mmCIF file of C-alpha atoms in Angstrom:
data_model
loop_
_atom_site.group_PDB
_atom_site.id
_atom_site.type_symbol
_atom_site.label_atom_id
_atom_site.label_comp_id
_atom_site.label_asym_id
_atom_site.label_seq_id
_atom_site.Cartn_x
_atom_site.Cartn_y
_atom_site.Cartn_z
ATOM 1 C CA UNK A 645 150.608 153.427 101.584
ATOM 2 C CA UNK A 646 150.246 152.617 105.135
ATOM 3 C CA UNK A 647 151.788 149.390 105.032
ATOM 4 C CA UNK A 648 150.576 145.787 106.302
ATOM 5 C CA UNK A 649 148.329 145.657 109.197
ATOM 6 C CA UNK A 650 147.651 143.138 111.437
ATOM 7 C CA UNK A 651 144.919 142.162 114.049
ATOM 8 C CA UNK A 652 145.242 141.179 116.841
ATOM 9 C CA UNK A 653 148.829 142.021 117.724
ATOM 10 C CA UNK A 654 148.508 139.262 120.614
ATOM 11 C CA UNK A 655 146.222 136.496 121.440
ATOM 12 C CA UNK A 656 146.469 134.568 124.465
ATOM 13 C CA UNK A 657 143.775 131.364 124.184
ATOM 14 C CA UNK A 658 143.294 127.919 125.732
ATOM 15 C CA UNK A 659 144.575 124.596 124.004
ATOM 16 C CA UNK A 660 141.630 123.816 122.274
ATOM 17 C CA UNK A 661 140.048 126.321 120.640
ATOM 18 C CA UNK A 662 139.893 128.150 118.023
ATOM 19 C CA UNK A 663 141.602 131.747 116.883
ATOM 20 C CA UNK A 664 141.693 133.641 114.248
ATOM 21 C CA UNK A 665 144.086 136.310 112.527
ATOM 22 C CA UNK A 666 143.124 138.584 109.808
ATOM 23 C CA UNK A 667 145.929 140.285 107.405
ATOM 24 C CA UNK A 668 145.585 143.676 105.610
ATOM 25 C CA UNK A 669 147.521 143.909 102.745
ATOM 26 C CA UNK A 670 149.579 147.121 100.999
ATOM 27 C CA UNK A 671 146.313 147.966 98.595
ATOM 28 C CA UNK A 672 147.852 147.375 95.292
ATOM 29 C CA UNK A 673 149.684 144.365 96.383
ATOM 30 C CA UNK A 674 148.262 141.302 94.502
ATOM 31 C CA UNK A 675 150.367 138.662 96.430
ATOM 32 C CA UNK A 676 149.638 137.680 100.277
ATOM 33 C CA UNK A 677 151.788 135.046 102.218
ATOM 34 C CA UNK A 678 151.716 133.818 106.118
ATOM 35 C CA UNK A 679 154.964 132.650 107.592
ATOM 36 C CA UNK A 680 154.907 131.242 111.351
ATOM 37 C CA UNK A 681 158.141 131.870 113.326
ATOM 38 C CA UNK A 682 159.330 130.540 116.898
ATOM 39 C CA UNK A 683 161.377 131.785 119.283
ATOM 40 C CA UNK A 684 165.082 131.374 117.989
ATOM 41 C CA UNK A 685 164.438 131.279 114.846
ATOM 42 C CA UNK A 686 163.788 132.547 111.278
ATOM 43 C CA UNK A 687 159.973 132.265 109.664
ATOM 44 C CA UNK A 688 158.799 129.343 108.229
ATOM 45 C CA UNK A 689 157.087 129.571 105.120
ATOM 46 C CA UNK A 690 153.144 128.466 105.507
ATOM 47 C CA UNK A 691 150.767 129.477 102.635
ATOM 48 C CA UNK A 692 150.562 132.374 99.885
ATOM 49 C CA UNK A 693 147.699 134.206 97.823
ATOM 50 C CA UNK A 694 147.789 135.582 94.375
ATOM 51 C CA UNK A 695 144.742 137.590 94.530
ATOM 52 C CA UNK A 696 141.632 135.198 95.670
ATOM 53 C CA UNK A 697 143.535 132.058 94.899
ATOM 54 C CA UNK A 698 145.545 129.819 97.048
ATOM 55 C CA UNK A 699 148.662 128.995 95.388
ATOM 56 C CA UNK A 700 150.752 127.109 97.250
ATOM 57 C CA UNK A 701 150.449 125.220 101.052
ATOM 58 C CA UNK A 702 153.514 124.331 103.156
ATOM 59 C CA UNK A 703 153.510 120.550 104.685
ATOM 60 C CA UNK A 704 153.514 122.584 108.498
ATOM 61 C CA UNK A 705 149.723 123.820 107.523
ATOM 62 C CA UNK A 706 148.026 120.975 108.821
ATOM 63 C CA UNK A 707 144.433 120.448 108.693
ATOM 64 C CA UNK A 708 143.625 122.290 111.569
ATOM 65 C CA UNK A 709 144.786 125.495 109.714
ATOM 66 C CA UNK A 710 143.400 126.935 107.134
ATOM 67 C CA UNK A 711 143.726 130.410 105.208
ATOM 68 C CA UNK A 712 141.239 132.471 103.302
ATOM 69 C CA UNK A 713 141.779 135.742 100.680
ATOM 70 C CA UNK A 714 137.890 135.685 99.161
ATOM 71 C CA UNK A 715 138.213 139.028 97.672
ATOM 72 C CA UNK A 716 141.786 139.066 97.121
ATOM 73 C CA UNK A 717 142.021 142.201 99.430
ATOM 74 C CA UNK A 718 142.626 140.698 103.012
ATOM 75 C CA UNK A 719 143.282 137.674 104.004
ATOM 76 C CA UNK A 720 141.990 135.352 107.540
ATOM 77 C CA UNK A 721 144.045 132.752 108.885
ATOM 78 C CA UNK A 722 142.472 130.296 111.553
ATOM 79 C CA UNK A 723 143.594 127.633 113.577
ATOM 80 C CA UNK A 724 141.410 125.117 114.921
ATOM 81 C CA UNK A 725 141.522 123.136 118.165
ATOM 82 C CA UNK A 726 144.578 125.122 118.994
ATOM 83 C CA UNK A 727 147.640 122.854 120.336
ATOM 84 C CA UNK A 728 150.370 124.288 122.532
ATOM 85 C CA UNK A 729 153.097 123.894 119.873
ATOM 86 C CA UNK A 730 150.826 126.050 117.591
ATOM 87 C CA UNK A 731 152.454 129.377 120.054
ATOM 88 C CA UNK A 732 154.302 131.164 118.033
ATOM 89 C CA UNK A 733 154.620 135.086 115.900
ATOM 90 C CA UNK A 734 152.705 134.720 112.320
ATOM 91 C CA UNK A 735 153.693 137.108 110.131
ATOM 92 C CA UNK A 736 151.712 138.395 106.958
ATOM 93 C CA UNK A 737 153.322 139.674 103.845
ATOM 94 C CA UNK A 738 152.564 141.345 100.469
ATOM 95 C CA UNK A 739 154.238 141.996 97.603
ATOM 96 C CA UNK A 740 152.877 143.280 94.117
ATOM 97 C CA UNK A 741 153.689 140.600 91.192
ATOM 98 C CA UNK A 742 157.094 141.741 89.257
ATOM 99 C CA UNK A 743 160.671 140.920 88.264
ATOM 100 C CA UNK A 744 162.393 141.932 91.434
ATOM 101 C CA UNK A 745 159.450 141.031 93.830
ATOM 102 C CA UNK A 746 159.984 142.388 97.739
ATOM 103 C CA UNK A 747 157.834 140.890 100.670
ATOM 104 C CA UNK A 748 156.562 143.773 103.238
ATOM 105 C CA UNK A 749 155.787 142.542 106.206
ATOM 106 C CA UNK A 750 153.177 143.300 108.974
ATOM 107 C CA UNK A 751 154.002 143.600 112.673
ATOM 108 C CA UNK A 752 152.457 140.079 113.206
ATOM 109 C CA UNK A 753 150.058 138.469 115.601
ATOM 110 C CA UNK A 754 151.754 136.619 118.688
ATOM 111 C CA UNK A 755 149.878 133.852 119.740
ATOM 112 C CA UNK A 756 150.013 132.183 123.241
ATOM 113 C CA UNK A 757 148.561 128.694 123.365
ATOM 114 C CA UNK A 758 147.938 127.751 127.631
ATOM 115 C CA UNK B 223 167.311 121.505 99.878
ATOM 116 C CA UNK B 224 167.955 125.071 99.231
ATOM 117 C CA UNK B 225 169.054 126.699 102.255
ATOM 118 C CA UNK B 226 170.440 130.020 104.013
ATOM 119 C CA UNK B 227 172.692 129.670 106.611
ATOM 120 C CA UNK B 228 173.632 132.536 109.368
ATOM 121 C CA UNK B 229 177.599 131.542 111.012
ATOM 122 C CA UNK B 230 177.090 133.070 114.273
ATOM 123 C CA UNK B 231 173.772 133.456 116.223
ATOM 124 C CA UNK B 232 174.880 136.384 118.534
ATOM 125 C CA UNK B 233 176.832 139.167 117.013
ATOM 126 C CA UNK B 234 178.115 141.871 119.803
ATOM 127 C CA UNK B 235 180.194 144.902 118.801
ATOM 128 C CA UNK B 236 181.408 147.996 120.140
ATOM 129 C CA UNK B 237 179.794 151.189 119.351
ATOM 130 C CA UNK B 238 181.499 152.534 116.117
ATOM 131 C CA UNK B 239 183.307 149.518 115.285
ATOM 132 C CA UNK B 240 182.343 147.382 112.002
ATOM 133 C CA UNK B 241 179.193 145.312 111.983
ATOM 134 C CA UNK B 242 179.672 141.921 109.799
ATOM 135 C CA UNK B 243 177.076 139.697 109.618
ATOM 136 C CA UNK B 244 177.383 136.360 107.934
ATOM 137 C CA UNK B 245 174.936 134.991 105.159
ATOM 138 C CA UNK B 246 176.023 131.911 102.703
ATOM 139 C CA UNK B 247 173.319 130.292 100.407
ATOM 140 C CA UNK B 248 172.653 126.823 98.814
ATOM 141 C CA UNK B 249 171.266 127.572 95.572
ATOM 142 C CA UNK B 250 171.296 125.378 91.989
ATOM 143 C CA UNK B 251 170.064 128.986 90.493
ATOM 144 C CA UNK B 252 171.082 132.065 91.244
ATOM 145 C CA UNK B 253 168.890 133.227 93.705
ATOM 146 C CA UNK B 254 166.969 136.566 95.380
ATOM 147 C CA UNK B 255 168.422 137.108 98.461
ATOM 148 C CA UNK B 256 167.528 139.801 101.354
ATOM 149 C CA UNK B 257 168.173 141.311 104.353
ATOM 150 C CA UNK B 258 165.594 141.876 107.020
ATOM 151 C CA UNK B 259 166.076 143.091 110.572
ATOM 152 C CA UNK B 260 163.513 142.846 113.039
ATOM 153 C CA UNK B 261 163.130 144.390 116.226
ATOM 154 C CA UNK B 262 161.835 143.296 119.613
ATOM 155 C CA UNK B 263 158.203 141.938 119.512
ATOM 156 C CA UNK B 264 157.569 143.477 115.970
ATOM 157 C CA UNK B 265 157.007 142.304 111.845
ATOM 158 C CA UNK B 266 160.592 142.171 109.639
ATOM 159 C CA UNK B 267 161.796 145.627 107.801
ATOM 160 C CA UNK B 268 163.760 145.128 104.473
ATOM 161 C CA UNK B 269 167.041 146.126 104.516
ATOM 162 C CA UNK B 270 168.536 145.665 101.911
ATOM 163 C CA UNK B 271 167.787 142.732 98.435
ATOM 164 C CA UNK B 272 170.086 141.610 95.650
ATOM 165 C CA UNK B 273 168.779 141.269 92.285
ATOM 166 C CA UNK B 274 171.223 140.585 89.970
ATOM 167 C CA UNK B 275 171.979 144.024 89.227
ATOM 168 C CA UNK B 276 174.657 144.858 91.551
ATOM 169 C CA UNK B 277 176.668 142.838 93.324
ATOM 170 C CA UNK B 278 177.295 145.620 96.101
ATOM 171 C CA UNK B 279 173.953 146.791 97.492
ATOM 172 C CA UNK B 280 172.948 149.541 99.967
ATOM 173 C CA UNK B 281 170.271 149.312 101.686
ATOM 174 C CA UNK B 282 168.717 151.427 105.017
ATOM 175 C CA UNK B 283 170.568 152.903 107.797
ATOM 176 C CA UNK B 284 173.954 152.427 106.243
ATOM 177 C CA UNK B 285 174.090 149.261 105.523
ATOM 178 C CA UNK B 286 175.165 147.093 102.605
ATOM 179 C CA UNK B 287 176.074 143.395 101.405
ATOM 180 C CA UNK B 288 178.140 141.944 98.648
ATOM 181 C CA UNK B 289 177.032 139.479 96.529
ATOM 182 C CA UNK B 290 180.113 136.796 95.991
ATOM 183 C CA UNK B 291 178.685 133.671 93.533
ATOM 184 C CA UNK B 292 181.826 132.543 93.961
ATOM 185 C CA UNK B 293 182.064 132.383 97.808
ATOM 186 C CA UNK B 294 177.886 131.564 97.745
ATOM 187 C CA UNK B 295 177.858 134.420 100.557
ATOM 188 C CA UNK B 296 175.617 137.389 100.964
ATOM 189 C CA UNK B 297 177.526 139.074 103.832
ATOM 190 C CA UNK B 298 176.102 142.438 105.510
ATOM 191 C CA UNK B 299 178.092 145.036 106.881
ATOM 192 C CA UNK B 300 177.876 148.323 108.342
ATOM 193 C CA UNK B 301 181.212 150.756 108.637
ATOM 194 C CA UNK B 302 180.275 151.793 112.088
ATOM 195 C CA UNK B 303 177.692 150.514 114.646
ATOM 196 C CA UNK B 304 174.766 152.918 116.354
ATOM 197 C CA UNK B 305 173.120 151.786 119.276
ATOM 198 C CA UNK B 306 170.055 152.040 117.308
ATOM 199 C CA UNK B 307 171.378 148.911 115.053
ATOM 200 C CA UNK B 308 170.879 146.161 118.107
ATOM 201 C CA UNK B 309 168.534 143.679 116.404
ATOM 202 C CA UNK B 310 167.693 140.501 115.270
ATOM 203 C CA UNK B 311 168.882 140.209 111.509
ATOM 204 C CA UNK B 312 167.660 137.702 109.471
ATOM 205 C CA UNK B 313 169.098 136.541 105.703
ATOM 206 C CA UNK B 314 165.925 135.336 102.949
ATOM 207 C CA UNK B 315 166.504 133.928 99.590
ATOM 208 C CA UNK B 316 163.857 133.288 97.179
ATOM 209 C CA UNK B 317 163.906 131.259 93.898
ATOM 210 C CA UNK B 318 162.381 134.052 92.028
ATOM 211 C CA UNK B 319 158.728 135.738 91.510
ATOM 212 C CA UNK B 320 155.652 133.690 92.758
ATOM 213 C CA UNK B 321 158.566 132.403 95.315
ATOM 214 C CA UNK B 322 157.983 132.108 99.560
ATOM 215 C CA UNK B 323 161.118 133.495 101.487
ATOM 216 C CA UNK B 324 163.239 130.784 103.001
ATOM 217 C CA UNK B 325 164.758 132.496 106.205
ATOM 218 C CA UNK B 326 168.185 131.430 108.332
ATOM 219 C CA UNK B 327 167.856 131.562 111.631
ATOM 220 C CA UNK B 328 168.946 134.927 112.375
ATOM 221 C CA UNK B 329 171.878 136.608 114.094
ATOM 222 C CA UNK B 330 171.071 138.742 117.074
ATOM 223 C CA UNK B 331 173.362 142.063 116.898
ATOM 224 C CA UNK B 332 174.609 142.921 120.301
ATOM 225 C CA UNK B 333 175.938 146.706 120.497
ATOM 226 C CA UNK B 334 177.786 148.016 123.543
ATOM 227 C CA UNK B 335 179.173 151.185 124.379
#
């Protein structure tokens, strides 16, 4: 088990473009969820996975974000036509389907919109 | 809306001295709720989780919360603070399985010598 991985740790881009993140998942985990958190404050809910499938989408996923899991192994996250507001930590977690289900969490990608 | 809410957004306490951090809940079901901490510029670690089973949990490094449906809190405390406990702590509750986290906004834990 060598937990969630994350890459990159930091991006630093220009408003406008776009970026992508890419999530690695504990293996046997079948669930995969992004979260987006600001400075200050706790992580805001934005999409999750159960295997390939997209299962729920949080109203701050605009259109200019969009998430992909097409083997149900790792999972991509882009943003297009990046906006200064977009800067922020996005976190990736897994968890395995069960009663008493636990999110792990990755280290998370910090992006810096200029 | 179902809601976690952190009293107190800075948390400082002398090393050794009791760590109490603050966690009610807005919940028309009895809900999952966690602990995370998080440290400076990385992901969330799980501390600690409530499931119903227990109302006292222990989780890592000493800590634990009690579970009080009557009070709607999810309080975490620690006997006696270690340097190494200076954090950002962050109280989740979740509806259940197939369930996102919903996160307060954290209380930063401030330890001094």
């Amino acid at each position: 088990d060598t937990g969630v991985s994350q890459d990159p740790r930091h991006k630093i881009t220009k408003r406008g473009q776009n970026v992508t993140f890419r999530c690695d998942p504990i293996s046997e985990h079948n669930r995969l969820y992004w979260y987006r958190q600001t400075l200050g404050q706790g992580p805001e809910f934005l999409t999750y996975f159960q295997n390939e499938a997209q299962l729920e989408k949080s109203r701050l996923l605009s259109d200019r974000f969009s998430a992909e899991r097409p083997k149900g192994s790792f999972s991509t996250l882009e943003i297009q036509r990046t906006e200064q507001g977009d800067s922020a930590m996005y976190l990736c977690a897994s968890s395995l389907t069960g009663a008493w289900e636990t999110q792990y969490f990755g280290p998370g990608t910090r992006l810096l919109v200029l | 809306a179902q809601s976690v809410t952190q009293l107190g957004s800075h948390v400082s306490v002398s090393e050794g001295a009791l760590v109490l951090l603050r966690c009610n809940y807005s919940s028309s079901v009895p809900p999952y709720l966690f602990w995370y901490v998080q440290y400076p510029n990385q992901g969330l670690q799980l501390l600690l989780k409530y499931t119903s089973a227990a109302t006292l949990v222990k989780g890592i490094n000493g800590f634990e919360a009690e579970f009080k449906k009557s009070e709607t809190s999810f309080h975490l405390t620690k006997p006696s603070a270690h340097m190494s406990d200076a954090a950002e702590y962050f109280c989740a509750r979740s509806t259940g399985t197939a369930s996102k986290l919903t996160f307060g906004t954290g209380t930063r834990l401030q330890v001094t010598l």
